[in-house]
Coordinates of C-alpha atoms in Angstrom, one line a residue:
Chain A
X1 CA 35.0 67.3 -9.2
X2 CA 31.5 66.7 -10.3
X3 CA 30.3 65.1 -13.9
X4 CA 29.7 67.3 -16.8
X5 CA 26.6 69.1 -16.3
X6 CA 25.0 69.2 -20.2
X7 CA 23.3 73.0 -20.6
X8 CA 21.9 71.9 -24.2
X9 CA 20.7 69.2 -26.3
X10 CA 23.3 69.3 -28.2
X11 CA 26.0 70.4 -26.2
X12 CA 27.9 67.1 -25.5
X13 CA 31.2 65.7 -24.1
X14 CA 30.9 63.9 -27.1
X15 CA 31.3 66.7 -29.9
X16 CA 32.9 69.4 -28.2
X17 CA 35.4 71.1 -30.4
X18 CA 38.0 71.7 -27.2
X19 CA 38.0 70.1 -24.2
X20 CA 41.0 71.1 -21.7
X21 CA 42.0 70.3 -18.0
X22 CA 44.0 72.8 -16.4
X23 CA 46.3 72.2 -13.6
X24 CA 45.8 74.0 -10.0
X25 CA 47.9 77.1 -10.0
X26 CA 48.6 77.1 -14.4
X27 CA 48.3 79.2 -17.4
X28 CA 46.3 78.2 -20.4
X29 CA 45.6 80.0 -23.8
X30 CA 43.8 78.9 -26.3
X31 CA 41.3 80.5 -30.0
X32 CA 37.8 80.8 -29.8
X33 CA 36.3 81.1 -32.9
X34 CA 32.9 83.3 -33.7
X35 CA 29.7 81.8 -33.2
X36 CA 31.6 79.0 -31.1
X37 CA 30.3 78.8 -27.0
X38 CA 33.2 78.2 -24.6
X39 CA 32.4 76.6 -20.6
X40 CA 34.7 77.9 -18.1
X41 CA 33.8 75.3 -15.4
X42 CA 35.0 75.3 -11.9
X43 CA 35.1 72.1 -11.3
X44 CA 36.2 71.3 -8.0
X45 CA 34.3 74.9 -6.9
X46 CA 35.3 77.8 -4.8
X47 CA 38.4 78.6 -7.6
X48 CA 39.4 81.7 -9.4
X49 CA 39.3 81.8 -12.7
X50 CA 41.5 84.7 -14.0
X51 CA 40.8 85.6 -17.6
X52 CA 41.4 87.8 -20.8
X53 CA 40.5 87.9 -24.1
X54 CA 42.3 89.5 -27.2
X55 CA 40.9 89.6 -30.8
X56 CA 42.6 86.8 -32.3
X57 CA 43.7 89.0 -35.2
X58 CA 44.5 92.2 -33.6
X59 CA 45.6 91.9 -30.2
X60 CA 45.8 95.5 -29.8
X61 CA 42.3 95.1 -29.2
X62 CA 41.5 93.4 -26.1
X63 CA 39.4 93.3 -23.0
X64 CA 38.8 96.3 -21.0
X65 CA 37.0 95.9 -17.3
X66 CA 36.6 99.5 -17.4
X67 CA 34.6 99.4 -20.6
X68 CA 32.7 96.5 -19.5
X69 CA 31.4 97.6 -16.1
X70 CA 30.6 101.0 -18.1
X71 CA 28.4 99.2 -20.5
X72 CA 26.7 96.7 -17.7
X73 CA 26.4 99.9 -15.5
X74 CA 27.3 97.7 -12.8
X75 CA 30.5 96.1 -11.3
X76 CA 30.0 92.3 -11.8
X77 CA 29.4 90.6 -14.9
X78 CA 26.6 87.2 -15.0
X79 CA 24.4 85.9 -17.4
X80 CA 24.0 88.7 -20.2
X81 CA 26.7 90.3 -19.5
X82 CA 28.6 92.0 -23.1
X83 CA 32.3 91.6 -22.9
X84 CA 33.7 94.5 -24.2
X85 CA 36.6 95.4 -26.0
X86 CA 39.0 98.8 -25.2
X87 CA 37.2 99.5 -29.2
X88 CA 34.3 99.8 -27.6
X89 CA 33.2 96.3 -29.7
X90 CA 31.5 93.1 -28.0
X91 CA 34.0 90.3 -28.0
X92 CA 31.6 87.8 -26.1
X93 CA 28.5 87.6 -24.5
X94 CA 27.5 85.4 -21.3
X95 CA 25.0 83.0 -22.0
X96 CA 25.1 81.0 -19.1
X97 CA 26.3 81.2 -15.3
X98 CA 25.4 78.7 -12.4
X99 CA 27.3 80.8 -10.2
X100 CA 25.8 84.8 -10.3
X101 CA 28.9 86.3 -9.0
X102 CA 32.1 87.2 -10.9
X103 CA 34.6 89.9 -10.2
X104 CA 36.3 92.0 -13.0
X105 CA 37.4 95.1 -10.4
X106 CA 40.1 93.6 -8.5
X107 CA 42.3 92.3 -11.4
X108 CA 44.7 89.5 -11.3
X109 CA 47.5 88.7 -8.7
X110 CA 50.7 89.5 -8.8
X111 CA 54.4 88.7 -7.1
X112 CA 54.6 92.5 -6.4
X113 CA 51.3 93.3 -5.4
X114 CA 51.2 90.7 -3.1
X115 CA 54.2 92.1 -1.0
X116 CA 51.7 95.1 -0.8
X117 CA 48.5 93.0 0.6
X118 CA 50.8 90.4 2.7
X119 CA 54.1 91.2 3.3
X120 CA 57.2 91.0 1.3
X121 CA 57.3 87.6 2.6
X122 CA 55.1 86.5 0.1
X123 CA 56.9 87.9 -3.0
X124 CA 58.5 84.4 -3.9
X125 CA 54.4 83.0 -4.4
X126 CA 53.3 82.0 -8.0
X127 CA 51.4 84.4 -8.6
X128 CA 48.6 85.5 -11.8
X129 CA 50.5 88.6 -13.2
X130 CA 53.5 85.9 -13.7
X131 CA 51.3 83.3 -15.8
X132 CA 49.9 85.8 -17.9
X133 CA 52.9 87.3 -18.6
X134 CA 54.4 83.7 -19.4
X135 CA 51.3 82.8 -21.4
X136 CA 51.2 86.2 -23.7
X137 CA 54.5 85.7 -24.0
X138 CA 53.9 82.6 -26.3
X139 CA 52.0 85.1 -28.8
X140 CA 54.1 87.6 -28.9
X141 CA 53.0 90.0 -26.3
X142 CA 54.3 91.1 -22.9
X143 CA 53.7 92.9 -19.8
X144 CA 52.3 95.2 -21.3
X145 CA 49.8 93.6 -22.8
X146 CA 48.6 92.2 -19.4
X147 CA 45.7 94.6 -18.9
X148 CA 43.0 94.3 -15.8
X149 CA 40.8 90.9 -16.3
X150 CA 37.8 89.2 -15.6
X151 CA 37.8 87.1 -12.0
X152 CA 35.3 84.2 -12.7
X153 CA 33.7 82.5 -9.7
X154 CA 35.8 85.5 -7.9
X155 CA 33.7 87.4 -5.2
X156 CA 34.7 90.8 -4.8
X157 CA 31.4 92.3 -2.7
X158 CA 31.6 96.7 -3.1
X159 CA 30.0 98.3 -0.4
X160 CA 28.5 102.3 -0.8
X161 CA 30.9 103.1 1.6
X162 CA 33.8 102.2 -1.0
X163 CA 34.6 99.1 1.5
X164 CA 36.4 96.1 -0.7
X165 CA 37.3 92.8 0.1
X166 CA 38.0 89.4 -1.1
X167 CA 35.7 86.7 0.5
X168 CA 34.6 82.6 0.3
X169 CA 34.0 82.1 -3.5
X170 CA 30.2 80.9 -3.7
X171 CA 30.8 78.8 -6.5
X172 CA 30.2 75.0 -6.2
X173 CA 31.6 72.1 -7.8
X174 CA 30.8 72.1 -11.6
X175 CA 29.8 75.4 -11.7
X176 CA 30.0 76.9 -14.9
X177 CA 30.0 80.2 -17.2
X178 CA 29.5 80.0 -21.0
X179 CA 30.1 82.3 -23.5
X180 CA 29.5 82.9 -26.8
X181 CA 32.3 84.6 -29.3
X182 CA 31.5 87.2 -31.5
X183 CA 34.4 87.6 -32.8
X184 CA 37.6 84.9 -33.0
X185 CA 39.5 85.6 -29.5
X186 CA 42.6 84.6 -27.8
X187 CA 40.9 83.3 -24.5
X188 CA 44.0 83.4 -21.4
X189 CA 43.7 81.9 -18.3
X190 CA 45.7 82.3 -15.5
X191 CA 44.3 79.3 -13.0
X192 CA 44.4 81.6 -10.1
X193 CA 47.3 80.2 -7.1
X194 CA 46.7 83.0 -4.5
X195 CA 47.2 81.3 -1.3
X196 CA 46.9 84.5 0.7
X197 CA 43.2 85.0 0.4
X198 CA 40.1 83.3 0.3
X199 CA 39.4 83.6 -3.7
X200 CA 40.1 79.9 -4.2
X201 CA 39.5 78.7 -0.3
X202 CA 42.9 79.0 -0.3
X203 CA 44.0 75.8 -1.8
X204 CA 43.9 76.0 -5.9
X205 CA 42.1 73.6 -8.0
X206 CA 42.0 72.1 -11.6
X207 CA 39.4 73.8 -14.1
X208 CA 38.4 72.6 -17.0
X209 CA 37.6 74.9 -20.4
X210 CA 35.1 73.2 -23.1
X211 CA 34.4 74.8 -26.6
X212 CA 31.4 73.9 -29.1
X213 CA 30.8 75.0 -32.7
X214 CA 27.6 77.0 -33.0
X215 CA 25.4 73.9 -34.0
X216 CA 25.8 72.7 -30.5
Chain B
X1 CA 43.5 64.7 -13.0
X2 CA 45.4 64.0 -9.7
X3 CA 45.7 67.4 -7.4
X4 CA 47.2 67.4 -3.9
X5 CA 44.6 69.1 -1.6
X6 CA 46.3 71.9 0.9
X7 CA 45.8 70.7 4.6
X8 CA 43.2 71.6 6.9
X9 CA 46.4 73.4 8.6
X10 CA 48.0 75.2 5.9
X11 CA 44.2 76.9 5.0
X12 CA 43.2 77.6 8.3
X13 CA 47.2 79.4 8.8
X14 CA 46.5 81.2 5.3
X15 CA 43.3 82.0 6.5
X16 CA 43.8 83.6 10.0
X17 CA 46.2 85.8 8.3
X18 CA 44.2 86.9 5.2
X19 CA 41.2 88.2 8.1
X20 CA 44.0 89.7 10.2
X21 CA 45.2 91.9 7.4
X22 CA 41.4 92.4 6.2
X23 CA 40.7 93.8 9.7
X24 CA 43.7 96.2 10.1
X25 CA 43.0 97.8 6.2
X26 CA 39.2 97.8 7.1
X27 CA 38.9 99.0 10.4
X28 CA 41.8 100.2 11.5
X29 CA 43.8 102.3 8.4
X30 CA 40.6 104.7 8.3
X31 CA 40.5 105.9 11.7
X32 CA 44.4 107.0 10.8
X33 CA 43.3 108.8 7.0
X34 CA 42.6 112.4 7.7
X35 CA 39.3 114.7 7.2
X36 CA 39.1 116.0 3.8
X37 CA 40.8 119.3 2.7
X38 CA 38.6 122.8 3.7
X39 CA 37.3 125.0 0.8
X40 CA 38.7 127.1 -0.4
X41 CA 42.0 126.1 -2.0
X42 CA 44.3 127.9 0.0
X43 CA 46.6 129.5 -2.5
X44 CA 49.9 128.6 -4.1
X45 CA 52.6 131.0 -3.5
X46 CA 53.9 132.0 -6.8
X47 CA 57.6 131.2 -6.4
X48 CA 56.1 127.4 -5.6
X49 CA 55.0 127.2 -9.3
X50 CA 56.5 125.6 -12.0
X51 CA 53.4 125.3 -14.3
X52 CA 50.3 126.3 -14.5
X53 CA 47.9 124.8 -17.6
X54 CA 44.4 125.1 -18.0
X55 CA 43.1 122.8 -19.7
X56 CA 39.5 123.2 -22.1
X57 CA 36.6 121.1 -21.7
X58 CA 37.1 118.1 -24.0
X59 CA 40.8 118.6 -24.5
X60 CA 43.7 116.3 -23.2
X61 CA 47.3 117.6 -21.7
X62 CA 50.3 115.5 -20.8
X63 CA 53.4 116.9 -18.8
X64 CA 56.4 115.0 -16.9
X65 CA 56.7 115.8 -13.6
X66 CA 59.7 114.9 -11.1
X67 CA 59.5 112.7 -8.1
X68 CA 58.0 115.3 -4.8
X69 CA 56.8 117.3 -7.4
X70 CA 52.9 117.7 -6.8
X71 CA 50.2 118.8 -8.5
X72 CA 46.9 120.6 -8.1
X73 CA 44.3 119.4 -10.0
X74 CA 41.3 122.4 -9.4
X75 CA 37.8 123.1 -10.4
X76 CA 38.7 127.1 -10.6
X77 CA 35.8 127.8 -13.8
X78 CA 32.6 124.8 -12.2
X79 CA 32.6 121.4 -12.7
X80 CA 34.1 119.0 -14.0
X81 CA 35.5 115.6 -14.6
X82 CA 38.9 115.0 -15.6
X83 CA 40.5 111.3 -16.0
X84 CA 44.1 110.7 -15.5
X85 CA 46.8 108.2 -16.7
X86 CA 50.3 107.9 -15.7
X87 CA 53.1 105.9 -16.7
X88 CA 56.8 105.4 -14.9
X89 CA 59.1 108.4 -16.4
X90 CA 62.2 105.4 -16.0
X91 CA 60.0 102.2 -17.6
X92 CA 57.0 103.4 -19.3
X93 CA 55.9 99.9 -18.9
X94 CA 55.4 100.2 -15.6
X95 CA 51.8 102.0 -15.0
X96 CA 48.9 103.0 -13.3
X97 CA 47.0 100.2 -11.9
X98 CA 43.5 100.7 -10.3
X99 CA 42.2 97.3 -10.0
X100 CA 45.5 97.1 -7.3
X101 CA 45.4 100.3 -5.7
X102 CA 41.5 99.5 -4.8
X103 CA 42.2 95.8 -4.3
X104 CA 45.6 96.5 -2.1
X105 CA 43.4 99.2 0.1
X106 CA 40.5 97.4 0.6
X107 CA 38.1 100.4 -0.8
X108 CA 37.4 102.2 -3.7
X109 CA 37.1 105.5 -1.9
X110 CA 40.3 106.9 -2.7
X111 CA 40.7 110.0 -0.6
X112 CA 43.5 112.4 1.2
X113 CA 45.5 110.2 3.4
X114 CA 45.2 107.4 0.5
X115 CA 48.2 106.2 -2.3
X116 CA 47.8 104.9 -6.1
X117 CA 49.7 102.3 -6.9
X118 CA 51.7 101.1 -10.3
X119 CA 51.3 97.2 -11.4
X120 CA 54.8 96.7 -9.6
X121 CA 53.4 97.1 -5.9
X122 CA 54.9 100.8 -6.1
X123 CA 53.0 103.9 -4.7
X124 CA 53.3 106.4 -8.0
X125 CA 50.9 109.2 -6.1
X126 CA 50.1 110.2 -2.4
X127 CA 46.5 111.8 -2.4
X128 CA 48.0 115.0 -0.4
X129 CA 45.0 117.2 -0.7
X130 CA 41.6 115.8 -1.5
X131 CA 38.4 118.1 -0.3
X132 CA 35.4 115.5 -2.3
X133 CA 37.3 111.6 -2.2
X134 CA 35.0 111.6 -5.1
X135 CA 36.9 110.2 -7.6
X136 CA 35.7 106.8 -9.8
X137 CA 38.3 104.5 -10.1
X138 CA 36.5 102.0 -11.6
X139 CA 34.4 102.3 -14.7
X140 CA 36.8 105.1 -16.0
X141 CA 36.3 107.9 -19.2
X142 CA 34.2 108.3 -22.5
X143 CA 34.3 106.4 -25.6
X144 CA 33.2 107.5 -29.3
X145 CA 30.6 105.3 -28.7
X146 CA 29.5 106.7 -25.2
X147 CA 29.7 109.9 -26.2
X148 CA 27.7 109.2 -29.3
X149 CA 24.9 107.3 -27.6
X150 CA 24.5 110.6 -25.4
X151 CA 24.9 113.6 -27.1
X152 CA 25.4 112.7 -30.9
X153 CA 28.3 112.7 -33.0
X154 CA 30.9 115.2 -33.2
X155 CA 32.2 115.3 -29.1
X156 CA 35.8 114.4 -28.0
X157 CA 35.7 111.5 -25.7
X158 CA 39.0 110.5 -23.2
X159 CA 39.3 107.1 -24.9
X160 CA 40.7 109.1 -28.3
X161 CA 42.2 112.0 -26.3
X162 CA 44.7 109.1 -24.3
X163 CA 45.4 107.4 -27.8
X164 CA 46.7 111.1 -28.9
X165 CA 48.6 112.0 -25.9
X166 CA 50.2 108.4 -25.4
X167 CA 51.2 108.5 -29.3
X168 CA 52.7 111.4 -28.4
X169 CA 54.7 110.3 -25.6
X170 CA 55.9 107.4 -28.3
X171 CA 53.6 104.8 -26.5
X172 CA 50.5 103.4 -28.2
X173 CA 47.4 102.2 -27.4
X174 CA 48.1 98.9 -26.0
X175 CA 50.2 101.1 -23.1
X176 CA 46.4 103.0 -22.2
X177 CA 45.9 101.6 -18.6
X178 CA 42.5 101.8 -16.6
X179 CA 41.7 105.2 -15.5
X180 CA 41.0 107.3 -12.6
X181 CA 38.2 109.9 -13.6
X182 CA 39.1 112.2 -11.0
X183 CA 35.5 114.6 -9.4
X184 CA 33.4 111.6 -10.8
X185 CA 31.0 110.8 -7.6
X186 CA 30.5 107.1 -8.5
X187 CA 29.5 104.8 -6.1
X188 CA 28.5 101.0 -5.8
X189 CA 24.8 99.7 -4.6
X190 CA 24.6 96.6 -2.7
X191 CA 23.6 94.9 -6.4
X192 CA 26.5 96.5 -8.1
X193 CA 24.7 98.8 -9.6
X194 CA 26.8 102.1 -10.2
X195 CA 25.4 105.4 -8.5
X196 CA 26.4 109.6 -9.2
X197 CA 26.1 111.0 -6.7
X198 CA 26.8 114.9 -6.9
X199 CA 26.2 115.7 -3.0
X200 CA 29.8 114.3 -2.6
X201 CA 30.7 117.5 -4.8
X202 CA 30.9 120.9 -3.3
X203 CA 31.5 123.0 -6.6
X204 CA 35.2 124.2 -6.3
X205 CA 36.8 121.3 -5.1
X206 CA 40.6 120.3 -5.6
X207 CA 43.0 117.5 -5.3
X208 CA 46.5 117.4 -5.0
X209 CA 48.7 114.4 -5.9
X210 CA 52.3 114.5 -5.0
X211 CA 54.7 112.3 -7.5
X212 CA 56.8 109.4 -5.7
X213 CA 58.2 108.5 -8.8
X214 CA 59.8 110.8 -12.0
X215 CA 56.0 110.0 -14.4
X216 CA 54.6 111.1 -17.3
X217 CA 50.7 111.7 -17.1
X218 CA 48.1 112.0 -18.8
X219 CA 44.9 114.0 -18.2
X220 CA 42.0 114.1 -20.3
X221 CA 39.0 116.2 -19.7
X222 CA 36.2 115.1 -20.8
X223 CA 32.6 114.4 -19.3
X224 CA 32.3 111.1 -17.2
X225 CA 29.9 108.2 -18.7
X226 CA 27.5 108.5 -15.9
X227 CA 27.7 112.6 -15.8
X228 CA 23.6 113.0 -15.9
X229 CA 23.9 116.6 -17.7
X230 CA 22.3 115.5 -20.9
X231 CA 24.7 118.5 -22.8
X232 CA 27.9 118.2 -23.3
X233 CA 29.6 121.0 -21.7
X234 CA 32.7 120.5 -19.9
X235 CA 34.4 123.7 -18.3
X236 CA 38.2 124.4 -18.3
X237 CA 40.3 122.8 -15.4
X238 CA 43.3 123.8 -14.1
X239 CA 46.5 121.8 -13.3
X240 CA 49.1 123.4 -11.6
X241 CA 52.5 122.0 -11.1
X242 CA 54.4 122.7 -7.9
X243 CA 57.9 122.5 -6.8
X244 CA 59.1 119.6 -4.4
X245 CA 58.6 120.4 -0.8
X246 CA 60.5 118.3 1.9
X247 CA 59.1 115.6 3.2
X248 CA 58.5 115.0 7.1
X249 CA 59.5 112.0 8.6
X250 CA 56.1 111.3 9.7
X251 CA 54.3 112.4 6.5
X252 CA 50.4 111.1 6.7
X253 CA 50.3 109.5 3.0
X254 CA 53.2 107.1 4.3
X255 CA 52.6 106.1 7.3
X256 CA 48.7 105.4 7.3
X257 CA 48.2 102.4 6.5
X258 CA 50.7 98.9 6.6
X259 CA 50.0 99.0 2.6
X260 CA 51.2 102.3 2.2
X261 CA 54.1 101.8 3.8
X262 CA 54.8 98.3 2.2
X263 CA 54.4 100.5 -1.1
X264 CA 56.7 103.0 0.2
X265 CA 59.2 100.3 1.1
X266 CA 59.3 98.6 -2.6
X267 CA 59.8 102.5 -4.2
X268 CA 62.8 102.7 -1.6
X269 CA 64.3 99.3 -3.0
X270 CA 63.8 100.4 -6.5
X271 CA 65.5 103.0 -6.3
X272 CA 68.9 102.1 -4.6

């Protein structure tokens, strides 16, 4: 891991509002509150960050990739990029990326899809679809509430032809996204543990997740 | 924070496999998918039907069908775009996934010869006819606010038309998965970018979908976000439900490709 890369004056490890480690492989949940800026930062590099946000107060309303690739007319999300709600409503908005390539397309892994991809000898992996379902869990929702989510530092490359793959994450130590709330969200991380493809070079690492108020 | 690195050994085994499973979906599952289906439809013999509903521009339909039950989806009055959903008849929790069925695939040219898959690694449809594989399932169906921005207020949009017919079906909104806009020509540039591209589009063109699982679906037809026609004019489309035929041992949506049949295997298993 690298040390904290400050992206404003007044953005400092010294008033942050939140400041989270999360283990290699774990869920993490945790409220945003409007106007406040979270860093998602892959600090060790080349890891997948799996994501979704719900409105904190209605989490029928939550995010939708389909709605969000619609809006950027394009399939990944960087610096600008509005993330929209299945109301049609902007829940964030990127204000920062060192990276320039995140997936929202390919969704999160999962115990079953994996036998699909690998083998069913790799149904017994920790997988995504299992820590968001844990982490949802803790506010009430369930499986179906696990809708398709944001990959950051994922790199998902489209081809014209349709052609789709998973290759090396370019994200590098300390890399980071920021984003602004614009409205109070549940933020749910699944700290991705695929082992069967190159998303996280194969070998998951810690992330960190920072918040600051809007002053900052 | 203390994290114990994978060895070299483990990532470079992990690896090796990962590209030998990238090389068999990329290059060789397409050289066993077949050519698209000719035009015209052929037709359906009458005794094959169990349904036949034609659906009006900017209206949405839902229907249960039974597992080997197929179903024509056909452009009989011009074009059009129509977006489907579909949830397990058994556990209505278990649904249509798209990011999966692209991911699993490795393409999101879905075609004849090609499966969709539910978020429980099992195949819910074989594409069984296909003559466009121009189908979008990515950026999905129409919103209020779409349809607002681009033609004003007062058009249905497929976002409202799958709260209705889920409601019906005593699901809500939270069950709405992604959708597959189904004659929507989109393609991705090498920045992203989304294309339409209407030369993948012959006029009349059909798809069939046969069920591998007893589903409730959804279909909602409405004009696609990146349609370029600056009216809003969708024409009827027609969905017609066939009996189950029997299947042959070596039937092409099975057998093409190791993820199909890894698919087929976990709907076997489920079902014992």
């Amino acid at each position: 891991m690298t040390d904290f890369i400050q992206t404003a004056p007044g953005r400092t490890l010294e008033n942050t509002m939140q400041d989270h480690f999360i283990a290699a492989e774990a869920p993490f949940s945790t409220v945003i509150r409007r106007g406040q800026t979270v860093r998602i930062e892959d600090t060790y590099g080349q890891q997948a960050i799996d994501t979704l946000f719900y409105n904190a107060t209605d989490f029928s309303e939550r995010y939708s990739n389909q709605d969000t690739m619609r809006e950027q007319g394009a399939a990944y999300i960087s610096t600008g990029t509005k993330v929209v709600s299945n109301e049609g409503r902007v829940m964030l908005t990127m204000t920062a990326d060192s990276c320039g390539r995140h997936d929202t397309s390919a969704g999160a892994c999962s115990c079953e899809s994996n036998t699909v991809r690998f083998g069913h000898g790799t149904r017994y992996l920790h997988a995504c679809r299992d820590n968001f379902v844990l982490e949802v869990s803790k506010h009430g929702m369930n499986k179906r509430d696990v809708v398709p989510n944001i990959n950051f530092f994922m790199n998902v490359p489209i081809e014209p032809s349709g052609k789709m793959t998973i290759v090396d994450g370019i994200s590098a130590p300390g890399d980071y996204v920021e984003l602004k709330a614009e409205m109070d969200v549940l933020l749910v991380i699944s700290n991705c543990p695929q082992i069967n493809n190159p998303c996280n070079g194969f070998d998951p690492t810690p992330v960190r997740v920072l918040v600051w108020d809007s002053e900052a | 924070m203390t994290h114990v690195r994978r060895s070299p050994e483990d990532i470079a085994a992990n690896r090796a496999r990962y590209e030998e499973h990238q090389r068999k979906g990329l290059e060789f599952a397409p050289k066993a998918l077949p050519e698209a289906s000719l035009l015209p439809a052929p037709e359906i013999a009458a005794d094959k039907i169990i349904h036949r509903e034609v659906i009006p521009g900017g209206w949405y339909w839902s229907t249960h069908i039974r597992k080997n039950e197929i179903f024509r989806v056909s452009l009989d009055h011009g074009f059009s775009t129509v977006s489907l959903v579909a949830w397990s008849a058994a556990d209505t929790s278990e649904r249509l996934n798209l990011p999966d069925t692209v991911k699993m695939q490795w393409t999101t040219a879905l075609g004849k010869g090609r499966v969709i898959f539910s978020d429980m690694g099992r195949v819910m449809f074989s594409v069984t006819e296909d003559s466009s594989g121009a189908h979008d399932g990515l950026m999905g169906g129409s919103t209020f606010t779409s349809n607002a921005a681009k033609y004003g207020d007062g058009t249905r949009n497929t976002r409202d038309n799958l709260i209705l017919l889920a409601t019906k079906a005593g699901l809500d909104k939270r069950d709405i998965p992604s959708v597959l806009a189904l004659f929507a020509p989109v393609r991705v540039d090498q920045d992203g970018a989304f294309l339409w591209k209407p030369e993948l589009l012959h006029g009349h063109d059909y798809v069939e979908l046969r069920a591998e699982m007893d589903m409730i679906l959804g279909f909602s037809n409405c004009p696609h976000p990146l349609d370029p026609d600056p009216a809003y004019r969708p024409n009827p489309v027609t969905v017609t439900r066939m009996a189950a035929a029997k299947l042959a041992d070596d039937d092409l949506c099975r057998t093409a490709t190791a993820e199909a049949v890894r698919g087929f295997e976990n709907n076997t298993l489920a079902t014992m």
